[in-house]
Short mmCIF file of N, CA, C and O in Angstrom, two decimals:
data_model
loop_
_atom_site.label_atom_id
_atom_site.label_comp_id
_atom_site.label_asym_id
_atom_site.label_seq_id
_atom_site.Cartn_x
_atom_site.Cartn_y
_atom_site.Cartn_z
N MET R 1 -93.55 -2.36 -64.53
CA MET R 1 -92.54 -2.18 -64.13
C MET R 1 -92.99 -1.24 -62.66
O MET R 1 -93.63 -0.11 -62.85
N HIS R 2 -92.57 -1.38 -61.67
CA HIS R 2 -92.44 -0.32 -60.36
C HIS R 2 -91.53 0.37 -60.14
O HIS R 2 -90.69 0.97 -60.27
N LYS R 3 -92.58 1.54 -59.89
CA LYS R 3 -91.88 3.06 -60.02
C LYS R 3 -91.53 3.31 -58.52
O LYS R 3 -92.55 3.24 -57.84
N SER R 4 -90.47 4.09 -58.07
CA SER R 4 -90.58 4.69 -56.96
C SER R 4 -90.98 6.09 -56.85
O SER R 4 -91.87 6.72 -57.88
N PRO R 5 -91.93 6.37 -55.59
CA PRO R 5 -92.68 7.73 -55.43
C PRO R 5 -91.81 8.97 -55.77
O PRO R 5 -90.56 8.78 -55.46
N PRO R 6 -92.03 9.84 -56.25
CA PRO R 6 -91.44 11.10 -56.34
C PRO R 6 -90.60 11.67 -55.19
O PRO R 6 -89.77 12.18 -55.76
N SER R 7 -90.71 11.35 -54.00
CA SER R 7 -90.36 11.72 -52.92
C SER R 7 -88.77 10.87 -52.86
O SER R 7 -88.03 11.28 -51.57
N SER R 8 -88.79 9.70 -53.12
CA SER R 8 -87.91 8.68 -52.87
C SER R 8 -86.58 9.13 -53.71
O SER R 8 -86.72 9.89 -54.88
N VAL R 9 -85.42 8.89 -53.05
CA VAL R 9 -84.15 9.32 -53.88
C VAL R 9 -83.35 8.37 -54.26
O VAL R 9 -83.09 7.56 -53.18
N ASN R 10 -82.72 7.74 -55.37
CA ASN R 10 -81.88 6.84 -55.47
C ASN R 10 -80.54 7.20 -55.46
O ASN R 10 -80.16 7.86 -55.92
N VAL R 11 -80.39 6.65 -54.11
CA VAL R 11 -78.93 6.96 -53.59
C VAL R 11 -78.62 5.71 -52.88
O VAL R 11 -79.37 5.03 -52.30
N ALA R 12 -77.31 4.89 -53.06
CA ALA R 12 -76.91 3.91 -52.85
C ALA R 12 -76.45 4.15 -50.97
O ALA R 12 -75.62 5.07 -50.56
N ARG R 13 -76.42 3.07 -50.35
CA ARG R 13 -76.27 2.86 -48.78
C ARG R 13 -74.63 3.01 -48.81
O ARG R 13 -74.26 4.01 -47.68
N LYS R 14 -74.07 2.80 -49.70
CA LYS R 14 -72.80 2.83 -49.77
C LYS R 14 -72.03 4.18 -49.72
O LYS R 14 -70.85 4.66 -49.31
N ASN R 15 -73.02 4.86 -50.00
CA ASN R 15 -72.54 6.35 -50.39
C ASN R 15 -72.80 7.46 -49.29
O ASN R 15 -72.88 8.56 -49.16
N LEU R 16 -73.62 6.84 -48.40
CA LEU R 16 -74.07 7.51 -47.12
C LEU R 16 -73.30 6.90 -45.95
O LEU R 16 -72.86 5.76 -45.47
N ARG R 17 -73.30 7.46 -45.03
CA ARG R 17 -72.90 7.57 -43.61
C ARG R 17 -73.89 8.21 -42.59
O ARG R 17 -74.56 9.28 -42.88
N PRO R 18 -73.88 7.31 -41.44
CA PRO R 18 -74.88 7.82 -40.29
C PRO R 18 -74.42 8.75 -39.62
O PRO R 18 -73.02 8.79 -39.49
N LEU R 19 -75.36 9.95 -39.32
CA LEU R 19 -74.71 11.11 -38.46
C LEU R 19 -74.28 10.40 -37.03
O LEU R 19 -74.63 9.60 -36.82
N GLN R 20 -73.17 11.31 -36.57
CA GLN R 20 -72.84 10.89 -35.12
C GLN R 20 -73.88 11.73 -34.42
O GLN R 20 -74.59 12.35 -34.92
N TRP R 21 -73.82 11.10 -32.85
CA TRP R 21 -74.97 11.70 -32.11
C TRP R 21 -74.83 13.09 -31.89
O TRP R 21 -75.82 13.48 -31.68
N ASN R 22 -73.88 13.88 -31.99
CA ASN R 22 -73.59 15.19 -31.92
C ASN R 22 -74.00 16.22 -33.26
O ASN R 22 -73.77 16.96 -32.87
N GLU R 23 -74.00 15.59 -34.28
CA GLU R 23 -73.98 16.32 -35.58
C GLU R 23 -75.38 16.72 -35.61
O GLU R 23 -76.13 16.02 -35.28
N ALA R 24 -75.64 17.63 -36.46
CA ALA R 24 -77.17 18.30 -36.30
C ALA R 24 -77.53 18.01 -38.10
O ALA R 24 -76.82 18.44 -38.71
N PRO R 25 -78.62 17.24 -38.16
CA PRO R 25 -79.18 17.29 -39.59
C PRO R 25 -79.17 18.25 -40.01
O PRO R 25 -79.36 19.63 -39.66
N GLN R 26 -78.99 18.43 -41.63
CA GLN R 26 -79.23 19.75 -42.54
C GLN R 26 -79.50 19.06 -43.74
O GLN R 26 -79.89 18.09 -43.87
N ARG R 27 -80.10 20.21 -44.77
CA ARG R 27 -80.76 20.01 -45.99
C ARG R 27 -79.95 19.34 -46.66
O ARG R 27 -78.49 19.57 -46.60
N GLY R 28 -80.30 18.28 -47.30
CA GLY R 28 -79.37 17.53 -48.10
C GLY R 28 -79.19 16.05 -47.25
O GLY R 28 -78.37 15.15 -47.91
N ASP R 29 -79.62 15.68 -46.09
CA ASP R 29 -79.45 14.36 -45.27
C ASP R 29 -80.54 13.95 -45.73
O ASP R 29 -81.55 14.32 -46.60
N PHE R 30 -80.47 12.42 -45.36
CA PHE R 30 -81.63 11.46 -45.64
C PHE R 30 -82.03 10.32 -44.55
O PHE R 30 -81.07 10.45 -43.71
N VAL R 31 -83.26 9.82 -44.83
CA VAL R 31 -83.60 9.17 -43.96
C VAL R 31 -84.36 7.87 -44.88
O VAL R 31 -84.20 7.92 -45.92
N GLU R 32 -84.24 6.76 -44.12
CA GLU R 32 -84.85 5.35 -44.90
C GLU R 32 -86.08 5.76 -45.03
O GLU R 32 -86.82 6.04 -44.10
N ASP R 33 -86.97 5.20 -46.13
CA ASP R 33 -88.13 5.43 -46.61
C ASP R 33 -88.78 4.06 -46.30
O ASP R 33 -90.09 4.15 -46.30
N GLY R 34 -88.45 3.12 -45.77
CA GLY R 34 -89.09 1.93 -45.79
C GLY R 34 -89.39 0.92 -46.51
O GLY R 34 -89.81 -0.08 -46.39
N ARG R 35 -88.61 1.35 -47.81
CA ARG R 35 -88.71 0.68 -49.12
C ARG R 35 -87.20 0.16 -49.51
O ARG R 35 -87.26 0.28 -50.69
N LYS R 36 -86.42 -0.06 -48.56
CA LYS R 36 -85.01 -0.34 -48.99
C LYS R 36 -84.53 1.08 -49.80
O LYS R 36 -83.71 0.93 -50.97
N GLY R 37 -84.99 2.07 -49.84
CA GLY R 37 -84.38 3.61 -50.25
C GLY R 37 -84.55 4.51 -49.38
O GLY R 37 -84.52 4.33 -48.10
N PHE R 38 -84.44 5.74 -49.88
CA PHE R 38 -84.09 7.04 -48.98
C PHE R 38 -84.73 8.28 -49.53
O PHE R 38 -85.29 8.23 -50.61
N GLU R 39 -85.19 9.28 -48.68
CA GLU R 39 -85.66 10.19 -48.64
C GLU R 39 -85.15 11.20 -47.89
O GLU R 39 -84.66 11.27 -47.03
N PRO R 40 -85.19 12.53 -48.55
CA PRO R 40 -84.60 13.72 -48.27
C PRO R 40 -85.19 14.00 -46.55
O PRO R 40 -86.46 13.87 -46.29
N TRP R 41 -84.45 14.27 -45.63
CA TRP R 41 -84.68 14.61 -44.16
C TRP R 41 -85.48 15.64 -44.34
O TRP R 41 -85.31 16.90 -44.82
N SER R 42 -86.46 15.82 -43.69
CA SER R 42 -87.44 17.14 -43.91
C SER R 42 -87.86 17.13 -42.26
O SER R 42 -88.83 18.12 -41.93
N GLY R 43 -87.37 16.93 -41.46
CA GLY R 43 -87.23 17.23 -39.95
C GLY R 43 -87.13 18.70 -39.28
O GLY R 43 -86.71 19.40 -40.06
N PRO R 44 -87.48 18.94 -38.15
CA PRO R 44 -87.09 20.37 -37.76
C PRO R 44 -85.76 20.47 -37.56
O PRO R 44 -85.11 19.67 -36.86
N PRO R 45 -85.06 21.84 -37.75
CA PRO R 45 -83.73 21.80 -37.46
C PRO R 45 -83.52 22.16 -36.09
O PRO R 45 -84.43 22.75 -35.01
N GLY R 46 -82.02 22.13 -35.68
CA GLY R 46 -81.76 23.01 -34.20
C GLY R 46 -81.84 21.69 -33.29
O GLY R 46 -81.50 22.00 -32.11
N PHE R 47 -81.92 20.46 -33.71
CA PHE R 47 -81.50 19.30 -32.69
C PHE R 47 -80.38 18.27 -33.03
O PHE R 47 -80.38 18.46 -34.05
N ARG R 48 -79.55 17.62 -32.30
CA ARG R 48 -78.65 16.78 -32.42
C ARG R 48 -79.34 15.40 -33.07
O ARG R 48 -80.52 15.39 -32.88
N ALA R 49 -78.62 14.89 -33.86
CA ALA R 49 -79.11 13.52 -34.37
C ALA R 49 -79.72 12.45 -33.71
O ALA R 49 -80.25 11.69 -33.76
N ASP R 50 -78.96 12.41 -32.35
CA ASP R 50 -79.69 11.27 -31.05
C ASP R 50 -80.91 11.47 -31.06
O ASP R 50 -81.69 10.81 -29.99
N ALA R 51 -81.57 13.14 -31.22
CA ALA R 51 -82.65 13.29 -30.53
C ALA R 51 -84.11 12.62 -31.63
O ALA R 51 -85.18 12.97 -31.07
N TYR R 52 -83.55 12.38 -32.67
CA TYR R 52 -84.71 11.63 -33.57
C TYR R 52 -84.53 10.67 -33.30
O TYR R 52 -83.60 9.65 -33.17
N VAL R 53 -85.56 9.54 -34.17
CA VAL R 53 -85.93 8.67 -33.86
C VAL R 53 -85.49 7.23 -34.91
O VAL R 53 -85.04 6.50 -34.84
N GLN R 54 -85.55 7.98 -36.06
CA GLN R 54 -84.82 7.33 -37.31
C GLN R 54 -83.15 7.92 -37.72
O GLN R 54 -83.28 9.07 -37.14
N GLN R 55 -82.61 6.85 -38.15
CA GLN R 55 -81.34 7.49 -38.37
C GLN R 55 -81.38 8.29 -39.50
O GLN R 55 -82.15 7.83 -40.42
N ILE R 56 -80.34 9.34 -39.25
CA ILE R 56 -80.37 10.31 -40.54
C ILE R 56 -78.82 10.02 -40.99
O ILE R 56 -77.78 9.87 -40.30
N PHE R 57 -78.85 10.14 -42.25
CA PHE R 57 -77.74 9.62 -43.45
C PHE R 57 -77.15 10.86 -44.01
O PHE R 57 -77.99 11.46 -44.17
N ARG R 58 -76.11 11.12 -44.07
CA ARG R 58 -75.19 11.82 -44.87
C ARG R 58 -74.49 11.73 -46.10
O ARG R 58 -73.78 10.44 -45.92
N ARG R 59 -74.25 12.42 -47.33
CA ARG R 59 -73.66 11.57 -48.28
C ARG R 59 -72.31 11.79 -47.98
O ARG R 59 -71.74 12.84 -47.09
N LEU R 60 -71.14 10.55 -48.40
CA LEU R 60 -69.87 10.54 -48.03
C LEU R 60 -69.54 11.76 -48.77
O LEU R 60 -69.86 12.06 -49.85
N LYS R 61 -68.05 12.33 -48.57
CA LYS R 61 -67.58 13.17 -49.47
C LYS R 61 -66.66 12.79 -50.51
O LYS R 61 -66.30 11.81 -49.83
N PRO R 62 -66.60 13.13 -51.64
CA PRO R 62 -65.91 12.54 -52.58
C PRO R 62 -64.36 12.67 -52.25
O PRO R 62 -64.01 13.53 -51.77
N VAL R 63 -63.86 11.20 -52.63
CA VAL R 63 -62.28 11.28 -52.31
C VAL R 63 -61.62 11.81 -53.64
O VAL R 63 -61.89 11.03 -54.88
N VAL R 64 -60.98 12.65 -53.59
CA VAL R 64 -60.13 12.86 -54.53
C VAL R 64 -58.96 12.66 -54.51
O VAL R 64 -57.77 12.38 -53.73
N VAL R 65 -58.34 12.12 -55.81
CA VAL R 65 -57.10 11.44 -55.85
C VAL R 65 -56.05 12.62 -56.99
O VAL R 65 -56.59 12.79 -57.95
N SER R 66 -55.27 12.58 -56.28
CA SER R 66 -54.09 13.50 -57.02
C SER R 66 -52.73 12.89 -57.57
O SER R 66 -52.41 11.98 -57.36
#
């Protein structure tokens, strides 16, 4: 059985959205790990998302139905 490395996170792409060019990445965002998975973003803070080579993703906010 193939196990993912501990640094990868089991999150579905349908639960993520790409950051807009003018958003700043933050703790809790993700980048693709090259194995059809995602890993936590660990880049330097203070830059807009369009300054990075890799696409950065953020979890979608849960929809509250009342």
